[in-house]
Structure formats: C-alpha cells, structure tokens
CSV table of C-alpha atoms in Angstrom, one decimal:
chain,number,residue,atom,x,y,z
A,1,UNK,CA,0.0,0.0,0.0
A,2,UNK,CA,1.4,4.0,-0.8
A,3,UNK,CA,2.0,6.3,1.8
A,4,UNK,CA,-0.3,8.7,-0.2
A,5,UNK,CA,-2.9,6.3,0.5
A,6,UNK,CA,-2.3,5.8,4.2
A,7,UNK,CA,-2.4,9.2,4.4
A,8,UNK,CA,-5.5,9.6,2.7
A,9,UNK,CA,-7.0,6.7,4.8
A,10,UNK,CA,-5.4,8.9,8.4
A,11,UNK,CA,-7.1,12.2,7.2
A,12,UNK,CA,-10.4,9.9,6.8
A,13,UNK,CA,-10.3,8.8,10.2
A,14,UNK,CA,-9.1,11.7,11.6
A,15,UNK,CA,-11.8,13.6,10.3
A,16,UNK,CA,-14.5,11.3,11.3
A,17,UNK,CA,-12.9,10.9,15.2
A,18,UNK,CA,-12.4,14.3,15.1
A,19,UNK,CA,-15.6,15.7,13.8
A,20,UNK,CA,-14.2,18.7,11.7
A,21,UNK,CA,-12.0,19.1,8.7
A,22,UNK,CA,-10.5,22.1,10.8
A,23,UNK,CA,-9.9,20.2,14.1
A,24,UNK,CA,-8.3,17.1,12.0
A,25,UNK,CA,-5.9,19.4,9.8
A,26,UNK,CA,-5.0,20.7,12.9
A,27,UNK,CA,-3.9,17.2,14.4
A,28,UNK,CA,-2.3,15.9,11.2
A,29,UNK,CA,-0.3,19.6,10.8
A,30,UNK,CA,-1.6,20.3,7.4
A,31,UNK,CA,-3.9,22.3,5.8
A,32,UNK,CA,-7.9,22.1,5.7
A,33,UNK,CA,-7.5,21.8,2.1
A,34,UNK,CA,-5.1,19.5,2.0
A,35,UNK,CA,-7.2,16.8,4.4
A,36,UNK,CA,-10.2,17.7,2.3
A,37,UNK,CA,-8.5,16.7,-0.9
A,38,UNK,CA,-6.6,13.4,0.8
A,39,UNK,CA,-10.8,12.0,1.5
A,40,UNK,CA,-11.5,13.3,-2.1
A,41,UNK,CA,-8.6,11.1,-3.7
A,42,UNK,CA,-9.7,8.4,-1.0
A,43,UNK,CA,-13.2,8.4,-2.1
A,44,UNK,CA,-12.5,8.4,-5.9
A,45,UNK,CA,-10.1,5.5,-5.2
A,46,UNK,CA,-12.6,3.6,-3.8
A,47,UNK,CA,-15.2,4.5,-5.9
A,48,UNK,CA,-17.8,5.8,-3.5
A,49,UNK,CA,-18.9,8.4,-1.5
A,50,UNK,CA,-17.7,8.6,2.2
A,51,UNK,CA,-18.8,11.8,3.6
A,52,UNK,CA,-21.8,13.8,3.0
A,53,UNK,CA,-20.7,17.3,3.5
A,54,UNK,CA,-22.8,20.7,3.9
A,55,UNK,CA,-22.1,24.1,4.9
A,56,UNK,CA,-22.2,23.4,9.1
A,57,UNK,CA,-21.5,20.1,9.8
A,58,UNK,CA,-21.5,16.7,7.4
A,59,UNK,CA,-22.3,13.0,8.1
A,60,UNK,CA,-21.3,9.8,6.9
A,61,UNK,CA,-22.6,7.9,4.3
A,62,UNK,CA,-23.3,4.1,4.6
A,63,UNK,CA,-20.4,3.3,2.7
A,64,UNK,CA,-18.4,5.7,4.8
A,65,UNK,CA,-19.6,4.0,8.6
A,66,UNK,CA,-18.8,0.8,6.9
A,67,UNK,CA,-15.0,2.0,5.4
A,68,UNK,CA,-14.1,4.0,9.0
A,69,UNK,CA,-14.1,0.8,10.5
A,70,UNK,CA,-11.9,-1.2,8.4
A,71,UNK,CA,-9.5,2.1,8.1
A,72,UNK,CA,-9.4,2.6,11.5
A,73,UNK,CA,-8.2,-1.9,12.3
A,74,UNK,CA,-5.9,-0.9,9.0
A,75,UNK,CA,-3.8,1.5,10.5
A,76,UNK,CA,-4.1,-0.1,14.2
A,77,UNK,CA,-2.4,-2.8,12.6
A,78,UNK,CA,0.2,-1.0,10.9
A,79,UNK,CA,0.7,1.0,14.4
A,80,UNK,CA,1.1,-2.9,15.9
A,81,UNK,CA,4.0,-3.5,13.2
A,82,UNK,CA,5.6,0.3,13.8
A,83,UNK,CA,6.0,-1.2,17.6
A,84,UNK,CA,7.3,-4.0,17.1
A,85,UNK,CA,9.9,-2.9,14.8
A,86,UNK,CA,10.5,0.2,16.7
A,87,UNK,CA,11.2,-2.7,19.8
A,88,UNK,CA,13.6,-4.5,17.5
A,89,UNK,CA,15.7,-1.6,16.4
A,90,UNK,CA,18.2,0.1,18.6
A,91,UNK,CA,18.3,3.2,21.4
A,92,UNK,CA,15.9,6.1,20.0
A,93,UNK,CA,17.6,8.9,18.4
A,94,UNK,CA,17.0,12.0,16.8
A,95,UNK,CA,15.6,14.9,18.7
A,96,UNK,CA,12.6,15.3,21.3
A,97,UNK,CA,11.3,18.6,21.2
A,98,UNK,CA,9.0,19.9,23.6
A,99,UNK,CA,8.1,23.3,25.3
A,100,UNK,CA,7.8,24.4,29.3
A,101,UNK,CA,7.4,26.9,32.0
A,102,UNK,CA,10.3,28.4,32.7
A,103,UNK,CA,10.7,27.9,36.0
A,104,UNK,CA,11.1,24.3,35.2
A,105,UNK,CA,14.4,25.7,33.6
A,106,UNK,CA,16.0,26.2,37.5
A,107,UNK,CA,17.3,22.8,37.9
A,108,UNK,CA,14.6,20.4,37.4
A,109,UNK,CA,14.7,19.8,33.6
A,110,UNK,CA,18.0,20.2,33.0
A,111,UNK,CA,18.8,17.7,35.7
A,112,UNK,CA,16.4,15.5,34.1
A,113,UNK,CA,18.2,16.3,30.7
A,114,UNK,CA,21.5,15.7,32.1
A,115,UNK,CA,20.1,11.8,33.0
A,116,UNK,CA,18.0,11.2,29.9
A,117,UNK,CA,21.2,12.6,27.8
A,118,UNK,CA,23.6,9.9,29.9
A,119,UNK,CA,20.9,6.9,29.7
A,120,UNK,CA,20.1,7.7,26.1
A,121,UNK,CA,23.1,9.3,24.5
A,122,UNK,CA,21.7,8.9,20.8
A,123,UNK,CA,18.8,11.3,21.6
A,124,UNK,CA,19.0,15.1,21.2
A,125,UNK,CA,16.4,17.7,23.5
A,126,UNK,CA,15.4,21.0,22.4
A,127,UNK,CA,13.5,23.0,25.3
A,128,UNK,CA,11.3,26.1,23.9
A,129,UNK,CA,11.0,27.6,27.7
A,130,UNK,CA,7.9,30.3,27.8
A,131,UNK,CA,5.4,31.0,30.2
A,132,UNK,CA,2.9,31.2,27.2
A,133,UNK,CA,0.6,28.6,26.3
A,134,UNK,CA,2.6,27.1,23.4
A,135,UNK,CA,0.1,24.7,21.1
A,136,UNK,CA,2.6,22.0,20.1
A,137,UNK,CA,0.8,21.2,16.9
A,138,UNK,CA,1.7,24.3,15.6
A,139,UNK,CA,5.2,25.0,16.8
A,140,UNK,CA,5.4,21.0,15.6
A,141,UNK,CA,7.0,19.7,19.2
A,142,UNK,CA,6.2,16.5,20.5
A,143,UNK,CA,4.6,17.9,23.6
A,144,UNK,CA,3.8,21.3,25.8
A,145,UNK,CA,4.6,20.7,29.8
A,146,UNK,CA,2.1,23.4,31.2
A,147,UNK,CA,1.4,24.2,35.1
A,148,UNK,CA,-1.6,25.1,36.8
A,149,UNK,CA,-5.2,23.4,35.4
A,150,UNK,CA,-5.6,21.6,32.4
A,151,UNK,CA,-7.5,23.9,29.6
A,152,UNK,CA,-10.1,21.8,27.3
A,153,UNK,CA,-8.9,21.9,24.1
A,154,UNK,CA,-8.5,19.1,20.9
A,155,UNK,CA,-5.2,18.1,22.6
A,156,UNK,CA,-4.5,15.0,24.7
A,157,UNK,CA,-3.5,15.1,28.1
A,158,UNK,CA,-0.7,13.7,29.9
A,159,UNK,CA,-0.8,14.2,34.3
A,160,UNK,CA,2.7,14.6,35.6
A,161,UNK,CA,2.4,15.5,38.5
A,162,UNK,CA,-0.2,17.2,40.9
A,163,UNK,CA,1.3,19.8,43.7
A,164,UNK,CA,-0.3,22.3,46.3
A,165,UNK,CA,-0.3,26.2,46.2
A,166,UNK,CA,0.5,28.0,49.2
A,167,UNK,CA,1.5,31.9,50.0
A,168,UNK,CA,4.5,32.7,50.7
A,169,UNK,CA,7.3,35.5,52.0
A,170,UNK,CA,10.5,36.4,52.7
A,171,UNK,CA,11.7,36.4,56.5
A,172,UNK,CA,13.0,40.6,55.8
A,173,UNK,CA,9.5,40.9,54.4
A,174,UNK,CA,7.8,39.6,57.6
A,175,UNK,CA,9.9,41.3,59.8
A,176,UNK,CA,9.4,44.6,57.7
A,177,UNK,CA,5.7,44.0,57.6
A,178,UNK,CA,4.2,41.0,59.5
A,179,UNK,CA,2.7,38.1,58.3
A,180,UNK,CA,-0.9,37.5,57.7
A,181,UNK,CA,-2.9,34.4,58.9
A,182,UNK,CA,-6.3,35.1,56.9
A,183,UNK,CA,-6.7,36.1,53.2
A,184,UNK,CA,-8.3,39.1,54.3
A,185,UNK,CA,-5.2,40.4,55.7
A,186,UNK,CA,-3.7,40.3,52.3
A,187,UNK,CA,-5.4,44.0,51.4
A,188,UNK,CA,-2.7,45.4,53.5
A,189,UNK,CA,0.3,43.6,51.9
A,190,UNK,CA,2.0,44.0,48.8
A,191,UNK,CA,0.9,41.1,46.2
A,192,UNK,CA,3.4,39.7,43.5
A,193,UNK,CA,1.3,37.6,40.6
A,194,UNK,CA,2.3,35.8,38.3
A,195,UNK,CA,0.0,37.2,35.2
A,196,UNK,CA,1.3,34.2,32.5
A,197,UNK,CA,-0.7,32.6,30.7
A,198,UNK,CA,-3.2,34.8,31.7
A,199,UNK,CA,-4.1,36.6,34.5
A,200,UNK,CA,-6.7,35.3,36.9
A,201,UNK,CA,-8.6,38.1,39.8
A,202,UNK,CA,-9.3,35.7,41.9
A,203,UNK,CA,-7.5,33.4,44.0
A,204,UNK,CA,-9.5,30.7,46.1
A,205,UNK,CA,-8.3,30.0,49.7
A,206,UNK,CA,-9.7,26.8,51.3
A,207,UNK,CA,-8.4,26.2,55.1
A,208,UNK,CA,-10.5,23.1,57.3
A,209,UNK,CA,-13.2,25.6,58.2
A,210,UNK,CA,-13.4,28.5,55.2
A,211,UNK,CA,-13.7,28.4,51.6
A,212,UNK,CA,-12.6,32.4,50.5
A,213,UNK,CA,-12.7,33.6,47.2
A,214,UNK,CA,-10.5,37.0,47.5
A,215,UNK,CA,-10.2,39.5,44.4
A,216,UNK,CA,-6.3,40.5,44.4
A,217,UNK,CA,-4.5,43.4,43.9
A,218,UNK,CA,-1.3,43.2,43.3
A,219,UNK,CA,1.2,45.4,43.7
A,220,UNK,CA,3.6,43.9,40.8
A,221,UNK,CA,2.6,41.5,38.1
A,222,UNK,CA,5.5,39.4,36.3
A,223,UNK,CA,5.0,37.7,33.1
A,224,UNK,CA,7.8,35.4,34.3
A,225,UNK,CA,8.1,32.3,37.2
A,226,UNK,CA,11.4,32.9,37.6
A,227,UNK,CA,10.8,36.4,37.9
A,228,UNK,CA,8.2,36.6,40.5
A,229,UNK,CA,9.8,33.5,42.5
A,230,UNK,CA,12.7,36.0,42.8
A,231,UNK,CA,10.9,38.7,43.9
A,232,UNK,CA,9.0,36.9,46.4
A,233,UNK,CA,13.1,36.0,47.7
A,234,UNK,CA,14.4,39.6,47.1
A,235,UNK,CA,11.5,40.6,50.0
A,236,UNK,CA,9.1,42.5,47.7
A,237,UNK,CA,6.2,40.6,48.7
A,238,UNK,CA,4.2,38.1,49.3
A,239,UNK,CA,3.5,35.5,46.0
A,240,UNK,CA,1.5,32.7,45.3
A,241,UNK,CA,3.4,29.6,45.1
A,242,UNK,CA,4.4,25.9,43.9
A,243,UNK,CA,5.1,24.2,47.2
A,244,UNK,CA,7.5,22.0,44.9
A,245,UNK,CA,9.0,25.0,43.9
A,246,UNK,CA,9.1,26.6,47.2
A,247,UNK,CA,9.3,24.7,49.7
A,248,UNK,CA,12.8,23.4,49.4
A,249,UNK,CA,13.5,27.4,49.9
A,250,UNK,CA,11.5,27.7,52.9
A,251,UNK,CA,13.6,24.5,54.4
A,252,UNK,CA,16.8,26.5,53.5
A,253,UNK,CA,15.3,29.6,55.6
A,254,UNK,CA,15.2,32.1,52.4
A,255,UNK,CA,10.8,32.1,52.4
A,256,UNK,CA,8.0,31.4,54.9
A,257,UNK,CA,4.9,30.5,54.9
A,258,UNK,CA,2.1,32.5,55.4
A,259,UNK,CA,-1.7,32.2,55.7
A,260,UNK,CA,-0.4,28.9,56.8
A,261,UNK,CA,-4.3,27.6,57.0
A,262,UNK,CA,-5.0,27.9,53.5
A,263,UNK,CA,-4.3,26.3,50.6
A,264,UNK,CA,-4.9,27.6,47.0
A,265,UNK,CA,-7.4,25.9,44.7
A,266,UNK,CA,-9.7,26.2,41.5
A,267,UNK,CA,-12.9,27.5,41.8
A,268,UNK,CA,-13.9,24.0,42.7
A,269,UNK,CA,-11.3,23.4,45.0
A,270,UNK,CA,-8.8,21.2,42.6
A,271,UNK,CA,-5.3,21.3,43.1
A,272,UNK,CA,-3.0,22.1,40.1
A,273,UNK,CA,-0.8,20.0,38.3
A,274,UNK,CA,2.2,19.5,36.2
A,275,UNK,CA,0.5,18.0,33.4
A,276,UNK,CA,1.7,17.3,29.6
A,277,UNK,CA,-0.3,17.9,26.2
A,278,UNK,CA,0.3,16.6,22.7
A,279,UNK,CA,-1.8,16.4,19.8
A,280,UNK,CA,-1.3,13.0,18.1
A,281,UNK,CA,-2.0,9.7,19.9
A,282,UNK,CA,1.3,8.0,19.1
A,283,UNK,CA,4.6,9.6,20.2
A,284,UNK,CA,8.2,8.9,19.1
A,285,UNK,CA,10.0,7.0,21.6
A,286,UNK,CA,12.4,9.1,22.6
A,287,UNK,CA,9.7,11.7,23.4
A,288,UNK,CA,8.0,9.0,24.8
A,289,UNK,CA,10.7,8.0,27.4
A,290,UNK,CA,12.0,11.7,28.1
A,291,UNK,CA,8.0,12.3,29.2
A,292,UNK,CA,8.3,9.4,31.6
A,293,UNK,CA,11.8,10.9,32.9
A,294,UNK,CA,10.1,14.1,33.5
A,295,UNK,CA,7.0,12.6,35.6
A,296,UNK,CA,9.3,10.1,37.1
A,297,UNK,CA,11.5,12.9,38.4
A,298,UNK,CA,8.3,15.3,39.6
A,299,UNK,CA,7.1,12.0,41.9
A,300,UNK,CA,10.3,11.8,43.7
A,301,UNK,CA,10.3,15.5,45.0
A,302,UNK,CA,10.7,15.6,48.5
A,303,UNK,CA,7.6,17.3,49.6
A,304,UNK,CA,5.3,15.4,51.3
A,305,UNK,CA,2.4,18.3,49.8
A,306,UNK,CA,3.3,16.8,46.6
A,307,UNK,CA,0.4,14.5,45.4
A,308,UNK,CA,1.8,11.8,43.3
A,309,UNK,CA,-0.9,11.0,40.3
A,310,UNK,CA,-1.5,7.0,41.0
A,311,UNK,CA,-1.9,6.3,37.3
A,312,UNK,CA,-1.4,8.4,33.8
A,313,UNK,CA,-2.6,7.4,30.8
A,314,UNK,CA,-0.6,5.1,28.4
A,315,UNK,CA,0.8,7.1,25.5
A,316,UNK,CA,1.7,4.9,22.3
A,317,UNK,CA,4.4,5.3,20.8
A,318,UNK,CA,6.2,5.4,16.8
C-alpha cells in the first residue's frame, strides 16, 4: 500500500474521530484543504462516496460507517508492526522537542536532561521555555509541559504530577511587615502575581473551616516564574506559590509560609498540576521515554504536599 494512500486513509479517520476538517488538519499539521483533498482522492479510489458534506456540519454515508471501521483496524495494525519494529531496532535517536514553564528551567529539567542525555546518549532535546501557552501542533513539538489546570482543548492530556499552592514570604519581608494568617489580611500587603498565561482576579483560599474567594491586587505583576519567585526571595512581597518550587526554599530559611491555613485551589477546589499535552496519539519513543523521565522525576520531589498522580494514561508510541 502507498504512503499517499495511508495518508489519505489517516485524514479519513481523523476527520470522522475528530468531527471537523478544521480540528483534523489541525492534528495531522496540514492544511484544511489539504485533508479535504486526501478524503476526495480516497473516495475516488474507492469508488464511493464517504462523507456527505454541507455548509455546518457533514455526516457519513453508509459506505463511509462501513470504510471507518476497516480504516481505522488498517492503521491499528500498521501501528502494531511500527512497535514491534521500533522494539527491535536500537536506542531512539533524533531529537525530542518539547516546550515548558520556565521555572522548570532552574534545575529540574536540566537535571532531568543531564540523565535522559547519559541513559540515552543517541537522543538530542530541544527546550522552547515560555510561560505562554505554546500549542505544540503548531510550533510541531512533541509535547507542551504546562502548570496550573488543564484547559479543554483538541489536545490529549498527559498528568505529571499534581502539587499544592501555598503563600508565601520572605523572612525581611515579615519582619518589615508581619505576616498575615487570613486572606483578608492580604489588602494590607503587597501582592506579586504571576500574570502568565493569563491573568486570573481571583485566587481561592480553602483552610478546614473557610472556603474564600478574595479579588487580588497586586502590587507587581510578572509575566515570568522565575521572575516573581525571585521577587517573592528579594522581600518585595508576598506571591502565590508551587510548594514543589518553594518549599525546598522555605527549608533552607530564604521564604516562609504565610496564611499557613490555607491552601490555594480552582474555583472547585482542585489542586493544580504539572501535566503534559500533545496532539497526536502515538509519540516517538524518545519523546515517549524523556515524558516518563520528566513525571518520574516530579514524583520523587521531597515534599510530602506533593500528590503523586496513582496512574497516567498510556501514550503509544512510533
């Protein structure tokens, strides 16, 4: 069988799974035009008619239900054979590219990239570090580590790990001017956010007793972790933090907790997470095992607020 054909038989089932000439162009990285003519080619090949289409939405003809599923067991088992060659071959090689947060650039990836690179010295890593919500279809990286609460979206999600917010200071910043114990307090006090991706008014406290939801003003907003982690150490206020991130700095005296009865949550009270997206169900393997590095290495932080995700989807692999 061509490639051109396989191709034409992946935009067909993409299409159909994905609902949307638009969505499925999207997944594949090519154009809506170019997916529309891959089902047209298909559908002459075949000699029949696959997909009704209208203005809005389309539907699939008889000969189209019938087709999807012996596509979709066609390229299942060619996904099978891609495996078990893939297990036969060597070490994985060529390059994993992939964006992050950039506070994930103080230590913890390139640790992890220092391992992966001596475990798997065939493979190369290329780190896009941003604070922006970088789609990985179209910057065409095998995955986007984000922080914080999983967005809905056409991408697939990967959970990492989960972690706990908590406020936090420095010790000359308490000293200077005190530390609050209830998020009501916090009008006195100067605020550093953290305003990437976006910026969000309201923070949600939730202590054994109270639920608050408390409308911030900050005093200085950061597009930048690193930035606002920094300041938060400098003594220029009081930020809203990872405990992953900061509580290895309140063991080594240089920030303290404050409104130490509270965590920070969603509006329904969810803890954030660490969490991966991608937009194509199979991944190389050398993406594949740097993601597994990644989450591996988040479990094994020393923070007992860390909740380590009990299961994470399986991601199959090319």
């Amino acid at each position: 069988m061509s490639m051109k054909l396989m191709w034409e038989i992946r935009a067909f089932c993409t299409v159909v799974e994905k609902r949307s000439f638009i969505h499925a162009a999207r997944m594949l990285g090519r154009s809506p035009s170019a997916v529309t003519r891959a089902i047209q080619f298909l559908e002459e090949a075949i000699g029949a008619e696959l997909i009704l289409r209208t203005q809005k939405q389309f539907t699939l003809t008889t000969a189209g239900e019938t087709y999807y599923a012996s596509a979709k067991h066609l390229l299942e088992t060619q996904a099978e054979a891609e495996d078990q060659l893939a297990e036969l071959s060597n070490s994985p090689q060529g390059w994993v590219r992939l964006s992050a947060p950039e506070i994930l650039s103080l230590g913890f990836l390139p640790k992890v990239v220092a391992q992966f690179s001596r475990d798997y010295p065939n493979v190369s890593v290329d780190i896009h570090f941003s604070d922006k919500s970088i789609d990985p279809i179209q910057e065409k990286l095998d995955f986007a580590i984000r922080g914080a609460f999983p967005q809905s979206s056409e991408l697939i999600g990967y959970p990492l790990w989960n972690y706990r917010r908590y406020m936090y200071a420095s010790p000359d910043y308490i000293e200077r001017m005190g530390a609050p114990d209830e998020p009501e307090e916090l009008a006195g006090h100067d605020i550093i956010m953290h305003s990437a991706p976006r910026i969000l008014r309201d923070w949600h406290f939730v202590s054994a007793t109270r639920n608050v939801r408390y409308q911030v003003q900050p005093r200085f907003r950061f597009t930048s972790g690193i930035a606002t982690f920094q300041a938060a150490l400098e003594g220029a206020g009081i930020v809203r933090l990872a405990s992953w991130l900061a509580e290895p700095a309140v063991a080594a005296g240089t920030l303290r907790r404050v409104c130490t009865a509270y965590r920070l949550t969603s509006s329904k009270e969810l803890d954030p997470s660490i969490h991966a997206v991608y937009g194509t169900s199979r991944m190389a393997k050398g993406a594949r095992l740097f993601l597994e590095y990644v989450r591996q290495r988040g479990l094994e932080i020393p923070d007992e607020r860390v909740i380590a995700v009990a299961s994470a989807a399986e991601i199959p692999m090319e």
